[in-house]
């Protein structure tokens, strides 16, 4: 086993995560677990300053009642502090037309920086929580913080969805149409992806005997 990533491979790579640097392991994880949905999290500090940051370690956690989760690294302090202090956050679902603003909101800026002002994004008021929504997003989950779970050097934030917003242009025949939502996903490094080909595979039926 090598102690750092080789430039090329002529055989299968075998890795003990404890041997490689965390940054190298992160490149492996984010290169293999793809595409990842992006949770664009807006929060509000106790003093009223808004914060907006994207997280690709994000997913649905449960559906009854509905919960989402995302993982925060130690360097993303404002989001975690705000989720703890106010107990609220909003997940904004980004699409390709606002990808540049999403990327810009990931910049390592000074604490208490309002990324809505930084990116020029307009806000929309929420219904059940105080943090604002990204007005240009086509869907939003208003959430209240339920659990904070330490995982390694990161913190897993689990929130219950208390209100949903879905734009009419992405809704057809009683469902969200993913191609109309036009979401963006995260790959490794600085790579992103769009939805791509959509196909259906009905689940198999179980023959009772």
PDB file of C-alpha atoms in Angstrom:
ATOM      1  CA  UNK A   1       0.000   0.000   0.000  1.00  0.00           C
ATOM      2  CA  UNK A   2       1.259   3.460  -0.886  1.00  0.00           C
ATOM      3  CA  UNK A   3       1.439   6.333   1.600  1.00  0.00           C
ATOM      4  CA  UNK A   4       0.123   8.902  -0.864  1.00  0.00           C
ATOM      5  CA  UNK A   5      -1.919   8.874  -4.079  1.00  0.00           C
ATOM      6  CA  UNK A   6       0.055   7.544  -7.074  1.00  0.00           C
ATOM      7  CA  UNK A   7      -0.109   9.402 -10.364  1.00  0.00           C
ATOM      8  CA  UNK A   8      -1.201   6.314 -12.327  1.00  0.00           C
ATOM      9  CA  UNK A   9      -2.279   2.741 -11.632  1.00  0.00           C
ATOM     10  CA  UNK A  10      -1.216  -0.545 -13.196  1.00  0.00           C
ATOM     11  CA  UNK A  11      -3.112  -2.596 -10.627  1.00  0.00           C
ATOM     12  CA  UNK A  12      -5.954  -2.178  -8.137  1.00  0.00           C
ATOM     13  CA  UNK A  13      -5.316   0.486  -5.520  1.00  0.00           C
ATOM     14  CA  UNK A  14      -5.480  -0.741  -1.928  1.00  0.00           C
ATOM     15  CA  UNK A  15      -5.735   2.020   0.683  1.00  0.00           C
ATOM     16  CA  UNK A  16      -5.726   2.154   4.475  1.00  0.00           C
ATOM     17  CA  UNK A  17      -7.461   5.515   5.186  1.00  0.00           C
ATOM     18  CA  UNK A  18      -5.349   5.990   8.308  1.00  0.00           C
ATOM     19  CA  UNK A  19      -2.150   6.121   6.249  1.00  0.00           C
ATOM     20  CA  UNK A  20      -3.171   8.803   3.775  1.00  0.00           C
ATOM     21  CA  UNK A  21      -3.695  12.454   4.635  1.00  0.00           C
ATOM     22  CA  UNK A  22      -7.357  13.456   5.209  1.00  0.00           C
ATOM     23  CA  UNK A  23      -7.246  15.735   2.151  1.00  0.00           C
ATOM     24  CA  UNK A  24      -6.199  12.812  -0.056  1.00  0.00           C
ATOM     25  CA  UNK A  25      -8.969  10.611   1.347  1.00  0.00           C
ATOM     26  CA  UNK A  26     -11.434  13.422   0.725  1.00  0.00           C
ATOM     27  CA  UNK A  27     -10.433  13.501  -2.960  1.00  0.00           C
ATOM     28  CA  UNK A  28     -11.060   9.738  -3.136  1.00  0.00           C
ATOM     29  CA  UNK A  29     -14.481   9.985  -1.446  1.00  0.00           C
ATOM     30  CA  UNK A  30     -15.704  12.949  -3.453  1.00  0.00           C
ATOM     31  CA  UNK A  31     -14.426  11.388  -6.659  1.00  0.00           C
ATOM     32  CA  UNK A  32     -16.240   8.090  -6.100  1.00  0.00           C
ATOM     33  CA  UNK A  33     -19.473   9.125  -4.369  1.00  0.00           C
ATOM     34  CA  UNK A  34     -20.935  10.957  -7.356  1.00  0.00           C
ATOM     35  CA  UNK A  35     -23.020  12.780  -8.228  1.00  0.00           C
ATOM     36  CA  UNK A  36     -23.888  14.277  -4.862  1.00  0.00           C
ATOM     37  CA  UNK A  37     -26.935  16.510  -4.347  1.00  0.00           C
ATOM     38  CA  UNK A  38     -26.159  19.975  -3.046  1.00  0.00           C
ATOM     39  CA  UNK A  39     -27.904  21.420  -0.033  1.00  0.00           C
ATOM     40  CA  UNK A  40     -27.619  25.197  -0.301  1.00  0.00           C
ATOM     41  CA  UNK A  41     -28.138  26.122   3.335  1.00  0.00           C
ATOM     42  CA  UNK A  42     -29.317  29.564   4.413  1.00  0.00           C
ATOM     43  CA  UNK A  43     -29.249  30.506   8.079  1.00  0.00           C
ATOM     44  CA  UNK A  44     -29.632  33.594  10.201  1.00  0.00           C
ATOM     45  CA  UNK A  45     -27.335  34.637  13.024  1.00  0.00           C
ATOM     46  CA  UNK A  46     -28.768  35.748  16.338  1.00  0.00           C
ATOM     47  CA  UNK A  47     -27.948  39.352  15.389  1.00  0.00           C
ATOM     48  CA  UNK A  48     -29.810  39.031  12.073  1.00  0.00           C
ATOM     49  CA  UNK A  49     -26.894  38.558   9.644  1.00  0.00           C
ATOM     50  CA  UNK A  50     -27.782  36.043   6.917  1.00  0.00           C
ATOM     51  CA  UNK A  51     -25.464  33.253   5.838  1.00  0.00           C
ATOM     52  CA  UNK A  52     -25.580  31.075   2.719  1.00  0.00           C
ATOM     53  CA  UNK A  53     -23.308  28.080   2.072  1.00  0.00           C
ATOM     54  CA  UNK A  54     -23.489  24.984  -0.181  1.00  0.00           C
ATOM     55  CA  UNK A  55     -22.950  21.475   1.184  1.00  0.00           C
ATOM     56  CA  UNK A  56     -22.550  18.381  -0.972  1.00  0.00           C
ATOM     57  CA  UNK A  57     -22.478  16.018   2.002  1.00  0.00           C
ATOM     58  CA  UNK A  58     -26.263  16.364   2.037  1.00  0.00           C
ATOM     59  CA  UNK A  59     -29.285  14.090   1.656  1.00  0.00           C
ATOM     60  CA  UNK A  60     -32.755  13.047   2.811  1.00  0.00           C
ATOM     61  CA  UNK A  61     -32.686  11.344   6.220  1.00  0.00           C
ATOM     62  CA  UNK A  62     -36.330  10.292   6.718  1.00  0.00           C
ATOM     63  CA  UNK A  63     -39.763  10.873   5.213  1.00  0.00           C
ATOM     64  CA  UNK A  64     -42.181  10.470   8.150  1.00  0.00           C
ATOM     65  CA  UNK A  65     -41.779  13.059   9.449  1.00  0.00           C
ATOM     66  CA  UNK A  66     -39.501  14.418   6.721  1.00  0.00           C
ATOM     67  CA  UNK A  67     -35.902  15.084   7.748  1.00  0.00           C
ATOM     68  CA  UNK A  68     -32.752  16.118   5.907  1.00  0.00           C
ATOM     69  CA  UNK A  69     -29.128  15.994   6.986  1.00  0.00           C
ATOM     70  CA  UNK A  70     -25.875  17.614   6.022  1.00  0.00           C
ATOM     71  CA  UNK A  71     -22.324  17.395   7.275  1.00  0.00           C
ATOM     72  CA  UNK A  72     -20.329  20.455   8.301  1.00  0.00           C
ATOM     73  CA  UNK A  73     -16.550  20.606   8.470  1.00  0.00           C
ATOM     74  CA  UNK A  74     -14.860  22.572  11.276  1.00  0.00           C
ATOM     75  CA  UNK A  75     -14.037  25.409   8.852  1.00  0.00           C
ATOM     76  CA  UNK A  76     -17.713  26.210   8.140  1.00  0.00           C
ATOM     77  CA  UNK A  77     -18.384  27.888  11.449  1.00  0.00           C
ATOM     78  CA  UNK A  78     -21.173  30.370  10.702  1.00  0.00           C
ATOM     79  CA  UNK A  79     -23.646  27.768   9.424  1.00  0.00           C
ATOM     80  CA  UNK A  80     -23.154  25.464  12.384  1.00  0.00           C
ATOM     81  CA  UNK A  81     -23.246  28.299  14.918  1.00  0.00           C
ATOM     82  CA  UNK A  82     -26.442  29.666  13.405  1.00  0.00           C
ATOM     83  CA  UNK A  83     -28.138  26.255  13.313  1.00  0.00           C
ATOM     84  CA  UNK A  84     -27.283  25.825  16.989  1.00  0.00           C
ATOM     85  CA  UNK A  85     -28.196  29.333  18.158  1.00  0.00           C
ATOM     86  CA  UNK A  86     -31.441  29.824  16.261  1.00  0.00           C
ATOM     87  CA  UNK A  87     -32.372  26.189  15.627  1.00  0.00           C
ATOM     88  CA  UNK A  88     -33.473  26.906  12.062  1.00  0.00           C
ATOM     89  CA  UNK A  89     -32.218  26.665   8.499  1.00  0.00           C
ATOM     90  CA  UNK A  90     -33.482  26.523   4.914  1.00  0.00           C
ATOM     91  CA  UNK A  91     -32.348  24.116   2.200  1.00  0.00           C
ATOM     92  CA  UNK A  92     -32.452  25.821  -1.191  1.00  0.00           C
ATOM     93  CA  UNK A  93     -32.333  23.552  -4.266  1.00  0.00           C
ATOM     94  CA  UNK A  94     -30.046  25.147  -6.845  1.00  0.00           C
ATOM     95  CA  UNK A  95     -30.327  24.843 -10.625  1.00  0.00           C
ATOM     96  CA  UNK A  96     -27.884  25.523 -13.434  1.00  0.00           C
ATOM     97  CA  UNK A  97     -28.933  29.127 -14.024  1.00  0.00           C
ATOM     98  CA  UNK A  98     -27.678  30.100 -10.547  1.00  0.00           C
ATOM     99  CA  UNK A  99     -24.654  27.790 -10.354  1.00  0.00           C
ATOM    100  CA  UNK A 100     -22.194  30.704 -10.474  1.00  0.00           C
ATOM    101  CA  UNK A 101     -23.790  32.284  -7.410  1.00  0.00           C
ATOM    102  CA  UNK A 102     -23.786  28.951  -5.608  1.00  0.00           C
ATOM    103  CA  UNK A 103     -20.057  28.547  -6.235  1.00  0.00           C
ATOM    104  CA  UNK A 104     -19.399  32.140  -5.185  1.00  0.00           C
ATOM    105  CA  UNK A 105     -21.236  31.553  -1.899  1.00  0.00           C
ATOM    106  CA  UNK A 106     -18.761  28.773  -1.052  1.00  0.00           C
ATOM    107  CA  UNK A 107     -15.872  31.251  -0.756  1.00  0.00           C
ATOM    108  CA  UNK A 108     -13.910  31.289   2.487  1.00  0.00           C
ATOM    109  CA  UNK A 109     -14.943  34.757   3.661  1.00  0.00           C
ATOM    110  CA  UNK A 110     -14.781  36.496   6.997  1.00  0.00           C
ATOM    111  CA  UNK A 111     -17.246  35.418   9.678  1.00  0.00           C
ATOM    112  CA  UNK A 112     -20.555  37.277   9.715  1.00  0.00           C
ATOM    113  CA  UNK A 113     -20.416  37.877   5.962  1.00  0.00           C
ATOM    114  CA  UNK A 114     -23.819  38.010   4.267  1.00  0.00           C
ATOM    115  CA  UNK A 115     -23.467  35.799   1.170  1.00  0.00           C
ATOM    116  CA  UNK A 116     -26.754  37.083  -0.216  1.00  0.00           C
ATOM    117  CA  UNK A 117     -25.147  40.521  -0.474  1.00  0.00           C
ATOM    118  CA  UNK A 118     -21.858  39.003  -1.675  1.00  0.00           C
ATOM    119  CA  UNK A 119     -23.490  37.120  -4.557  1.00  0.00           C
ATOM    120  CA  UNK A 120     -26.247  39.611  -5.351  1.00  0.00           C
ATOM    121  CA  UNK A 121     -28.931  36.991  -4.781  1.00  0.00           C
ATOM    122  CA  UNK A 122     -32.359  38.212  -3.806  1.00  0.00           C
ATOM    123  CA  UNK A 123     -34.054  36.793  -0.728  1.00  0.00           C
ATOM    124  CA  UNK A 124     -37.602  35.575  -0.236  1.00  0.00           C
ATOM    125  CA  UNK A 125     -39.265  35.353   3.191  1.00  0.00           C
ATOM    126  CA  UNK A 126     -39.871  31.969   4.737  1.00  0.00           C
ATOM    127  CA  UNK A 127     -43.193  30.878   6.220  1.00  0.00           C
ATOM    128  CA  UNK A 128     -42.303  28.894   9.347  1.00  0.00           C
ATOM    129  CA  UNK A 129     -38.687  29.861  10.047  1.00  0.00           C
ATOM    130  CA  UNK A 130     -36.730  33.119  10.141  1.00  0.00           C
ATOM    131  CA  UNK A 131     -33.820  32.433   7.723  1.00  0.00           C
ATOM    132  CA  UNK A 132     -34.516  33.784   4.237  1.00  0.00           C
ATOM    133  CA  UNK A 133     -34.817  31.682   1.106  1.00  0.00           C
ATOM    134  CA  UNK A 134     -32.940  32.072  -2.184  1.00  0.00           C
ATOM    135  CA  UNK A 135     -35.651  33.663  -4.304  1.00  0.00           C
ATOM    136  CA  UNK A 136     -34.273  32.253  -7.558  1.00  0.00           C
ATOM    137  CA  UNK A 137     -34.310  28.633  -6.348  1.00  0.00           C
ATOM    138  CA  UNK A 138     -37.184  26.455  -7.558  1.00  0.00           C
ATOM    139  CA  UNK A 139     -37.669  24.539  -4.315  1.00  0.00           C
ATOM    140  CA  UNK A 140     -36.938  25.060  -0.624  1.00  0.00           C
ATOM    141  CA  UNK A 141     -37.175  23.093   2.621  1.00  0.00           C
ATOM    142  CA  UNK A 142     -37.743  25.139   5.762  1.00  0.00           C
ATOM    143  CA  UNK A 143     -36.206  23.189   8.644  1.00  0.00           C
ATOM    144  CA  UNK A 144     -35.764  23.197  12.391  1.00  0.00           C
ATOM    145  CA  UNK A 145     -32.617  21.666  13.863  1.00  0.00           C
ATOM    146  CA  UNK A 146     -33.274  18.364  15.637  1.00  0.00           C
ATOM    147  CA  UNK A 147     -29.897  16.727  16.240  1.00  0.00           C
ATOM    148  CA  UNK A 148     -26.188  17.531  16.087  1.00  0.00           C
ATOM    149  CA  UNK A 149     -24.114  14.375  15.789  1.00  0.00           C
ATOM    150  CA  UNK A 150     -20.291  14.475  15.891  1.00  0.00           C
ATOM    151  CA  UNK A 151     -18.820  12.262  13.149  1.00  0.00           C
ATOM    152  CA  UNK A 152     -15.035  12.261  13.100  1.00  0.00           C
ATOM    153  CA  UNK A 153     -13.898  15.859  12.712  1.00  0.00           C
ATOM    154  CA  UNK A 154     -17.254  16.918  11.253  1.00  0.00           C
ATOM    155  CA  UNK A 155     -20.717  17.612  12.625  1.00  0.00           C
ATOM    156  CA  UNK A 156     -23.837  16.014  11.199  1.00  0.00           C
ATOM    157  CA  UNK A 157     -26.824  18.379  11.329  1.00  0.00           C
ATOM    158  CA  UNK A 158     -30.235  16.726  11.167  1.00  0.00           C
ATOM    159  CA  UNK A 159     -33.254  18.932  10.597  1.00  0.00           C
ATOM    160  CA  UNK A 160     -36.979  18.343  10.350  1.00  0.00           C
ATOM    161  CA  UNK A 161     -38.739  19.868   7.358  1.00  0.00           C
ATOM    162  CA  UNK A 162     -41.630  21.986   8.622  1.00  0.00           C
ATOM    163  CA  UNK A 163     -42.577  23.668   5.340  1.00  0.00           C
ATOM    164  CA  UNK A 164     -41.870  23.089   1.641  1.00  0.00           C
ATOM    165  CA  UNK A 165     -41.929  25.459  -1.330  1.00  0.00           C
ATOM    166  CA  UNK A 166     -42.117  24.125  -4.900  1.00  0.00           C
ATOM    167  CA  UNK A 167     -42.321  26.366  -7.971  1.00  0.00           C
ATOM    168  CA  UNK A 168     -45.178  25.613 -10.382  1.00  0.00           C
ATOM    169  CA  UNK A 169     -42.839  25.315 -13.367  1.00  0.00           C
ATOM    170  CA  UNK A 170     -41.260  22.116 -12.006  1.00  0.00           C
ATOM    171  CA  UNK A 171     -44.580  20.378 -11.163  1.00  0.00           C
ATOM    172  CA  UNK A 172     -46.376  18.078 -13.589  1.00  0.00           C
ATOM    173  CA  UNK A 173     -49.024  15.365 -13.050  1.00  0.00           C
ATOM    174  CA  UNK A 174     -48.829  15.498  -9.276  1.00  0.00           C
ATOM    175  CA  UNK A 175     -45.045  15.152  -9.039  1.00  0.00           C
ATOM    176  CA  UNK A 176     -41.802  17.104  -9.316  1.00  0.00           C
ATOM    177  CA  UNK A 177     -40.304  16.638 -12.770  1.00  0.00           C
ATOM    178  CA  UNK A 178     -36.524  16.403 -12.267  1.00  0.00           C
ATOM    179  CA  UNK A 179     -35.715  17.661 -15.763  1.00  0.00           C
ATOM    180  CA  UNK A 180     -37.728  20.814 -15.031  1.00  0.00           C
ATOM    181  CA  UNK A 181     -36.082  21.250 -11.643  1.00  0.00           C
ATOM    182  CA  UNK A 182     -32.737  21.132 -13.496  1.00  0.00           C
ATOM    183  CA  UNK A 183     -30.658  20.517 -10.354  1.00  0.00           C
ATOM    184  CA  UNK A 184     -26.883  20.649 -10.197  1.00  0.00           C
ATOM    185  CA  UNK A 185     -24.769  18.038  -8.450  1.00  0.00           C
ATOM    186  CA  UNK A 186     -21.235  17.893  -7.151  1.00  0.00           C
ATOM    187  CA  UNK A 187     -18.402  15.708  -8.393  1.00  0.00           C
ATOM    188  CA  UNK A 188     -14.795  15.665  -7.218  1.00  0.00           C
ATOM    189  CA  UNK A 189     -12.620  18.769  -6.967  1.00  0.00           C
ATOM    190  CA  UNK A 190     -14.146  21.753  -8.748  1.00  0.00           C
ATOM    191  CA  UNK A 191     -16.367  19.635 -11.019  1.00  0.00           C
ATOM    192  CA  UNK A 192     -20.149  19.899 -11.118  1.00  0.00           C
ATOM    193  CA  UNK A 193     -22.763  18.059 -13.141  1.00  0.00           C
ATOM    194  CA  UNK A 194     -26.275  18.524 -14.479  1.00  0.00           C
ATOM    195  CA  UNK A 195     -29.071  15.968 -14.436  1.00  0.00           C
ATOM    196  CA  UNK A 196     -28.201  14.173 -17.672  1.00  0.00           C
ATOM    197  CA  UNK A 197     -30.191  11.209 -19.014  1.00  0.00           C
ATOM    198  CA  UNK A 198     -33.338  10.249 -17.121  1.00  0.00           C
ATOM    199  CA  UNK A 199     -34.743   6.725 -17.444  1.00  0.00           C
ATOM    200  CA  UNK A 200     -37.216   4.493 -15.625  1.00  0.00           C
ATOM    201  CA  UNK A 201     -36.883   0.991 -14.186  1.00  0.00           C
ATOM    202  CA  UNK A 202     -40.101  -0.248 -12.538  1.00  0.00           C
ATOM    203  CA  UNK A 203     -39.466  -2.304  -9.371  1.00  0.00           C
ATOM    204  CA  UNK A 204     -39.792  -6.074  -9.763  1.00  0.00           C
ATOM    205  CA  UNK A 205     -42.938  -7.793  -8.620  1.00  0.00           C
ATOM    206  CA  UNK A 206     -42.839 -10.592  -6.064  1.00  0.00           C
ATOM    207  CA  UNK A 207     -44.654 -13.729  -7.119  1.00  0.00           C
ATOM    208  CA  UNK A 208     -46.621 -15.135  -4.194  1.00  0.00           C
ATOM    209  CA  UNK A 209     -46.615 -18.933  -3.939  1.00  0.00           C
TER     210      UNK A 209
END
